[in-house]
PDB file of C-alpha atoms in Angstrom:
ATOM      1  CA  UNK A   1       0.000   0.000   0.000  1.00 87.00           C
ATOM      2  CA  UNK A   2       2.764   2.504   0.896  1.00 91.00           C
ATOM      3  CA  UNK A   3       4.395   2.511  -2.711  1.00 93.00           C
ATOM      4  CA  UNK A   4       1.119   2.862  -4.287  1.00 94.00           C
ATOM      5  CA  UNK A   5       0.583   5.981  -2.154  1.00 95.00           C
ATOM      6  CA  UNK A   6       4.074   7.005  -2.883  1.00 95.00           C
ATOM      7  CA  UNK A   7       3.566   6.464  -6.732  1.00 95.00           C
ATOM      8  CA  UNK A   8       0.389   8.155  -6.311  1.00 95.00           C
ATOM      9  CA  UNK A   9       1.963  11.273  -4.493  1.00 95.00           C
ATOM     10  CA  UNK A  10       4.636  11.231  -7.068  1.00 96.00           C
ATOM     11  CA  UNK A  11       2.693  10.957 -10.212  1.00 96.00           C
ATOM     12  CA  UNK A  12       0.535  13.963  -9.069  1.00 95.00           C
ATOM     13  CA  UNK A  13       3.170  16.015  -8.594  1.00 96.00           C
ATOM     14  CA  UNK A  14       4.706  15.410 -11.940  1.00 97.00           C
ATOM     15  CA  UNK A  15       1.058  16.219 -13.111  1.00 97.00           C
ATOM     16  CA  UNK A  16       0.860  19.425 -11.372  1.00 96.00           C
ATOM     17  CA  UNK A  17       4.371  20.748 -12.513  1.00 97.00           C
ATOM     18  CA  UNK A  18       3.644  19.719 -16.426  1.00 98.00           C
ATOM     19  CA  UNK A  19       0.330  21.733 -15.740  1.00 97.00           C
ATOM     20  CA  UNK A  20       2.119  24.658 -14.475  1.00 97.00           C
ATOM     21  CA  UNK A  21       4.923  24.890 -17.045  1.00 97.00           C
ATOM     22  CA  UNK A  22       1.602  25.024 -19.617  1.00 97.00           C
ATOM     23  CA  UNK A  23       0.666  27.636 -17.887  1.00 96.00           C
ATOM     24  CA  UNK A  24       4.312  29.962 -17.728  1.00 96.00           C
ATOM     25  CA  UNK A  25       4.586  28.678 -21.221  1.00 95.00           C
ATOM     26  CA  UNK A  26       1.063  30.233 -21.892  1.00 94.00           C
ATOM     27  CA  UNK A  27       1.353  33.832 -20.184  1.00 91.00           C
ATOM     28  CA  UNK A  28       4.727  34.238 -21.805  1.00 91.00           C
ATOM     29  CA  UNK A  29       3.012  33.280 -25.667  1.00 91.00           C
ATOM     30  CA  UNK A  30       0.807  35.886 -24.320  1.00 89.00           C
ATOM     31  CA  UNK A  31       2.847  38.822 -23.367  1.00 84.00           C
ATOM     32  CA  UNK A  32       4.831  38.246 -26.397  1.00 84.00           C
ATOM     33  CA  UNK A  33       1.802  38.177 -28.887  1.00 86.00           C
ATOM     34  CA  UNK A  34       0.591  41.368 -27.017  1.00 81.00           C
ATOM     35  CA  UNK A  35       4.072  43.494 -27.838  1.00 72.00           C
ATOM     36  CA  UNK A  36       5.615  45.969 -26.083  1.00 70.00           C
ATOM     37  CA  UNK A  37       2.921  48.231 -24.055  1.00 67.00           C
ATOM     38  CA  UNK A  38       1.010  50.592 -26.059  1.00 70.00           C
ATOM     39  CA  UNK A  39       1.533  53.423 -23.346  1.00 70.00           C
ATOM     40  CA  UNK A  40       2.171  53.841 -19.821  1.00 66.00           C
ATOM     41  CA  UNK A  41      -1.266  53.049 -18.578  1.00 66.00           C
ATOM     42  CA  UNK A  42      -0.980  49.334 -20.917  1.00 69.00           C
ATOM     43  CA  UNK A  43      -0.570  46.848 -17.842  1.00 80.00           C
ATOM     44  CA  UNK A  44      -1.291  43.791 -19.414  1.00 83.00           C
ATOM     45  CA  UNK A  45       1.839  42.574 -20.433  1.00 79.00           C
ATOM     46  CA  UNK A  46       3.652  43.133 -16.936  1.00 81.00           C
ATOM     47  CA  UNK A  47       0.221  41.029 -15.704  1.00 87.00           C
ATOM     48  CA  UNK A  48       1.642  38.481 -17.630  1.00 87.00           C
ATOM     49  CA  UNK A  49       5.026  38.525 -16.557  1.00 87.00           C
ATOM     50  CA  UNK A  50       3.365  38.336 -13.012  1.00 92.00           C
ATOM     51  CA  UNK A  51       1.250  35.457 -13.491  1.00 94.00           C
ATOM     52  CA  UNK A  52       4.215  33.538 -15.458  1.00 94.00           C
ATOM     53  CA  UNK A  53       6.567  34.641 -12.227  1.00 96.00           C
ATOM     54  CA  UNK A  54       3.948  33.334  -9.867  1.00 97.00           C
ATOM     55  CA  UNK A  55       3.395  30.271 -11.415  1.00 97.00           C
ATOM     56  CA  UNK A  56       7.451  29.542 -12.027  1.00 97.00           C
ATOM     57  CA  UNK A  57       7.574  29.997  -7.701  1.00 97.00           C
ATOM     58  CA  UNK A  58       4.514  27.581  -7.594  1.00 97.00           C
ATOM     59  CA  UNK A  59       6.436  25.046  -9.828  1.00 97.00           C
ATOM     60  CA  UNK A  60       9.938  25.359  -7.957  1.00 97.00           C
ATOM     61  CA  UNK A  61       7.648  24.218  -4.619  1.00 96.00           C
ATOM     62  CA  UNK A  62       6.158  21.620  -6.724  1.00 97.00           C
ATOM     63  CA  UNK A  63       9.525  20.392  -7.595  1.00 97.00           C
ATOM     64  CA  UNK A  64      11.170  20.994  -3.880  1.00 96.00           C
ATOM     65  CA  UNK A  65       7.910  18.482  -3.341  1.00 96.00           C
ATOM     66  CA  UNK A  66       8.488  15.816  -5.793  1.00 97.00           C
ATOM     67  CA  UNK A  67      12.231  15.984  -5.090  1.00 96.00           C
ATOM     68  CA  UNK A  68      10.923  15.338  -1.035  1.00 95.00           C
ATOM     69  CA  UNK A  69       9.258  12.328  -2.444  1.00 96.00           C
ATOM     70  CA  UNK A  70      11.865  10.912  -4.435  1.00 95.00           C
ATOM     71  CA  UNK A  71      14.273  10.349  -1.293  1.00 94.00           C
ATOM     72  CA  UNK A  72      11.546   7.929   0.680  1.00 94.00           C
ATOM     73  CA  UNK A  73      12.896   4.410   0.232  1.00 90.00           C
ATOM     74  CA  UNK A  74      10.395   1.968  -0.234  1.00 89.00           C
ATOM     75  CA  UNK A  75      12.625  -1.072   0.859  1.00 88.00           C
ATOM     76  CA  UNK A  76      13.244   0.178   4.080  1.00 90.00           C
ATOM     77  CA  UNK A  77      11.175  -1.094   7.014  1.00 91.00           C
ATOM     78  CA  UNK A  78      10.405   1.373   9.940  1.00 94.00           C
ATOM     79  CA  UNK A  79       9.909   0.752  13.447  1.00 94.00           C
ATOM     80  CA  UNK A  80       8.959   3.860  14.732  1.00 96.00           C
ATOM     81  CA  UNK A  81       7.538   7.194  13.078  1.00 96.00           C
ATOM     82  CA  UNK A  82       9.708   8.812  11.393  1.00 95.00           C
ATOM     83  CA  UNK A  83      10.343  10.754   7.589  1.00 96.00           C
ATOM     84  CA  UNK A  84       9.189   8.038   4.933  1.00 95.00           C
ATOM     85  CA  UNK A  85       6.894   5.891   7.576  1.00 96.00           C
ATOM     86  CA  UNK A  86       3.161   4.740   6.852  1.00 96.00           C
ATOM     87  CA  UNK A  87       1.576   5.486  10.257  1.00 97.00           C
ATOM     88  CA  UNK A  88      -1.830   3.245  10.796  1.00 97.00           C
ATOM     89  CA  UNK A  89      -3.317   4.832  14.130  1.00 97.00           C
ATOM     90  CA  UNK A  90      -6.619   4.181  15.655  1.00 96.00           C
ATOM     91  CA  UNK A  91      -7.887   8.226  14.122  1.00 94.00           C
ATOM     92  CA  UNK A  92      -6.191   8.107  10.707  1.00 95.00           C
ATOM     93  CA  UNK A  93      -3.649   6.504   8.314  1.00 97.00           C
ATOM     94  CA  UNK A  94      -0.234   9.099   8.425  1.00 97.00           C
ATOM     95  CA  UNK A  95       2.112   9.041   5.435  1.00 97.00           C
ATOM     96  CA  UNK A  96       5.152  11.482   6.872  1.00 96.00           C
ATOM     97  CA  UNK A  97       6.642  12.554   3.412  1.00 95.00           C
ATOM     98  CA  UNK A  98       5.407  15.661   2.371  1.00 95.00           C
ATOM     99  CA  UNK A  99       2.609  18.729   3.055  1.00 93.00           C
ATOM    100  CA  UNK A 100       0.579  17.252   0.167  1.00 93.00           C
ATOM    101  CA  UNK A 101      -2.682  16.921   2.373  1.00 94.00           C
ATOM    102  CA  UNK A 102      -5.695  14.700   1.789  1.00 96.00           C
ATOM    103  CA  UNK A 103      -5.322  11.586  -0.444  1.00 96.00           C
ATOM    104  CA  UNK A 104      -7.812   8.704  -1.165  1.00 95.00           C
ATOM    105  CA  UNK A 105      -6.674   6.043  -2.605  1.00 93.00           C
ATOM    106  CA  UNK A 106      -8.046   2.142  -2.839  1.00 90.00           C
ATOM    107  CA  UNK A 107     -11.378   3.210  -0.726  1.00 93.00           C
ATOM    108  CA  UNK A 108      -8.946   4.399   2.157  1.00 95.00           C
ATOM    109  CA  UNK A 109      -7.866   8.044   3.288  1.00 97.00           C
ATOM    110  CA  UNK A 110      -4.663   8.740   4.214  1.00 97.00           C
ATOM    111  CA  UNK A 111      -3.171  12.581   5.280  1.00 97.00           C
ATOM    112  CA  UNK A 112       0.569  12.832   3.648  1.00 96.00           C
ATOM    113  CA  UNK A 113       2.010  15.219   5.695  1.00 97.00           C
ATOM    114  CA  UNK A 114       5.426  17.334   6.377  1.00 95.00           C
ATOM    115  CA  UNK A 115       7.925  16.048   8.667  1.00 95.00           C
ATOM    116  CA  UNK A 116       7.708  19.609  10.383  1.00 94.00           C
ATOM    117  CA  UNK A 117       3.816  20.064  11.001  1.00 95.00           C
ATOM    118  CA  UNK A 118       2.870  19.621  14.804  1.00 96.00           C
ATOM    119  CA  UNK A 119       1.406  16.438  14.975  1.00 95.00           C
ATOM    120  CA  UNK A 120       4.315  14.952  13.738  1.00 96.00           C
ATOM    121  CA  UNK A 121       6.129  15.999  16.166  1.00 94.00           C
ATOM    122  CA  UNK A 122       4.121  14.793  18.632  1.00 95.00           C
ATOM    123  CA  UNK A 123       4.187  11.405  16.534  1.00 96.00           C
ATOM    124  CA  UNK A 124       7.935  11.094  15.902  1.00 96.00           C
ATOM    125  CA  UNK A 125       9.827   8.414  17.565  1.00 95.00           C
ATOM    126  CA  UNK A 126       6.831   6.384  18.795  1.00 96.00           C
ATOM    127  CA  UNK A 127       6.457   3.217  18.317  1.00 96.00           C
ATOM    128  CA  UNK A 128       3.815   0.509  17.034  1.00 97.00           C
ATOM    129  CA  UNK A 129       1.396   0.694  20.371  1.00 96.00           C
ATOM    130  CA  UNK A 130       2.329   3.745  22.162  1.00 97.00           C
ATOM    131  CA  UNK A 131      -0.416   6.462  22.634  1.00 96.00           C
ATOM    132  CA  UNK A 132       0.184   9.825  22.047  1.00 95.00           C
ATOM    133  CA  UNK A 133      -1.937  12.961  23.007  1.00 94.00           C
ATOM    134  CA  UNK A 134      -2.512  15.959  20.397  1.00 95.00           C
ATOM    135  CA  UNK A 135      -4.931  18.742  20.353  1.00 93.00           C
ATOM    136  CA  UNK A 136      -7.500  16.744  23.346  1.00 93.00           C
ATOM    137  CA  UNK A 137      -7.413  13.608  21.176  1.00 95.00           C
ATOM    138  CA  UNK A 138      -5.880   9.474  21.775  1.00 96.00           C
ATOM    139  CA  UNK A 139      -3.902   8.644  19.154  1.00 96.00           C
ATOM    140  CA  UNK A 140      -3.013   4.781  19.776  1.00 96.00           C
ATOM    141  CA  UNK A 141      -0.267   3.462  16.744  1.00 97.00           C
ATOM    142  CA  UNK A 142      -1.478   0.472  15.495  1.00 97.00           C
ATOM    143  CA  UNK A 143       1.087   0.083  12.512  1.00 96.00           C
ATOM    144  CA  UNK A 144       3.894   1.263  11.019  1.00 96.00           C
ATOM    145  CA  UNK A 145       4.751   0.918   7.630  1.00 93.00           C
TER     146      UNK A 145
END
C-alpha cells in the first residue's frame, strides 16, 4: 500500500508541474503576442510577466515536493515514526513525506504530511502501540509501515 501511495503522491506532482509549465509557457506566448505596451497606462503585459513569475515559484515548490518524495525508500522497514513511515493509528492513516494533504486512494484516506507540522512531532519516535496525546485527542499506533 505505501508505494502505491508514494507512486500516487509522485505521479501527481509530476502532473501538477507539467500543468504549471503550460501555464508559464502560456502567459509568456501571451505577453509576447501582445508586444511591447502601447503606453504607460498598458498593464497587461507586466500582468503576464506576473502570473508567469507566480506560477514559475509555484512550480519550484512543486519540484522541492516531488524531489521530497523521491528520497523515501520503499525497501526500508520502519519501526517507529519517522520521515518516509506509513503510520496506521486508531484516528487516521499518516504518510510522513510531504505537506501534500488529503489523499484517497483504494477506498482508504490517508493525510501525507510534512515532517515539520505539529502532529508529527508529537508522533515522531513512537512506536507501534504507544499512545500519544494531540490537540485533546488518543492517538493509539497500530502500525507502522
Amino acid at each position: 500500500m505505501k508505494e502505491k501511495l508514494l507512486n500516487y503522491c509522485i505521479r501527481n506532482q509530476e502532473e501538477a508541474i507539467a500543468r504549471l509549465q503550460k501555464e508559464i509557457d502560456d502567459a509568456q506566448k501571451m505577453a509576447n503576442d501582445y508586444g511591447a505596451p502601447k503606453d504607460r497606462y498598458d498593464s497587461f503585459r507586466t500582468k503576464m510577466m506576473r502570473q508567469r513569475d507566480m506560477f514559475a515559484q509555484q512550480q519550484a515548490k512543486a519540484n522541492t515536493v516531488l524531489n521530497t518524495l523521491q528520497k523515501i525508500p520503499l525497501d526500508r522497514k520502519f519501526d517507529k515514526v519517522e520521515f518516509g513511515a506509513l503510520v496506521i493509528t486508531n484516528k487516521q492513516k499518516l504518510f510522513i513525506s510531504a505537506g501534500i494533504g488529503k489523499i484517497e486512494l483504494s477506498g482508504q484516506l490517508f493525510f501525507a504530511i510534512s515532517p515539520v507540522v505539529p502532529i508529527y512531532k508529537a508522533l515522531e519516535g513512537k512506536r507501534k502501540g504507544d499512545e500519544v496525546f494531540f490537540n485533546g485527542m488518543k492517538f493509539i499506533i497500530e502500525e507502522i509501515l
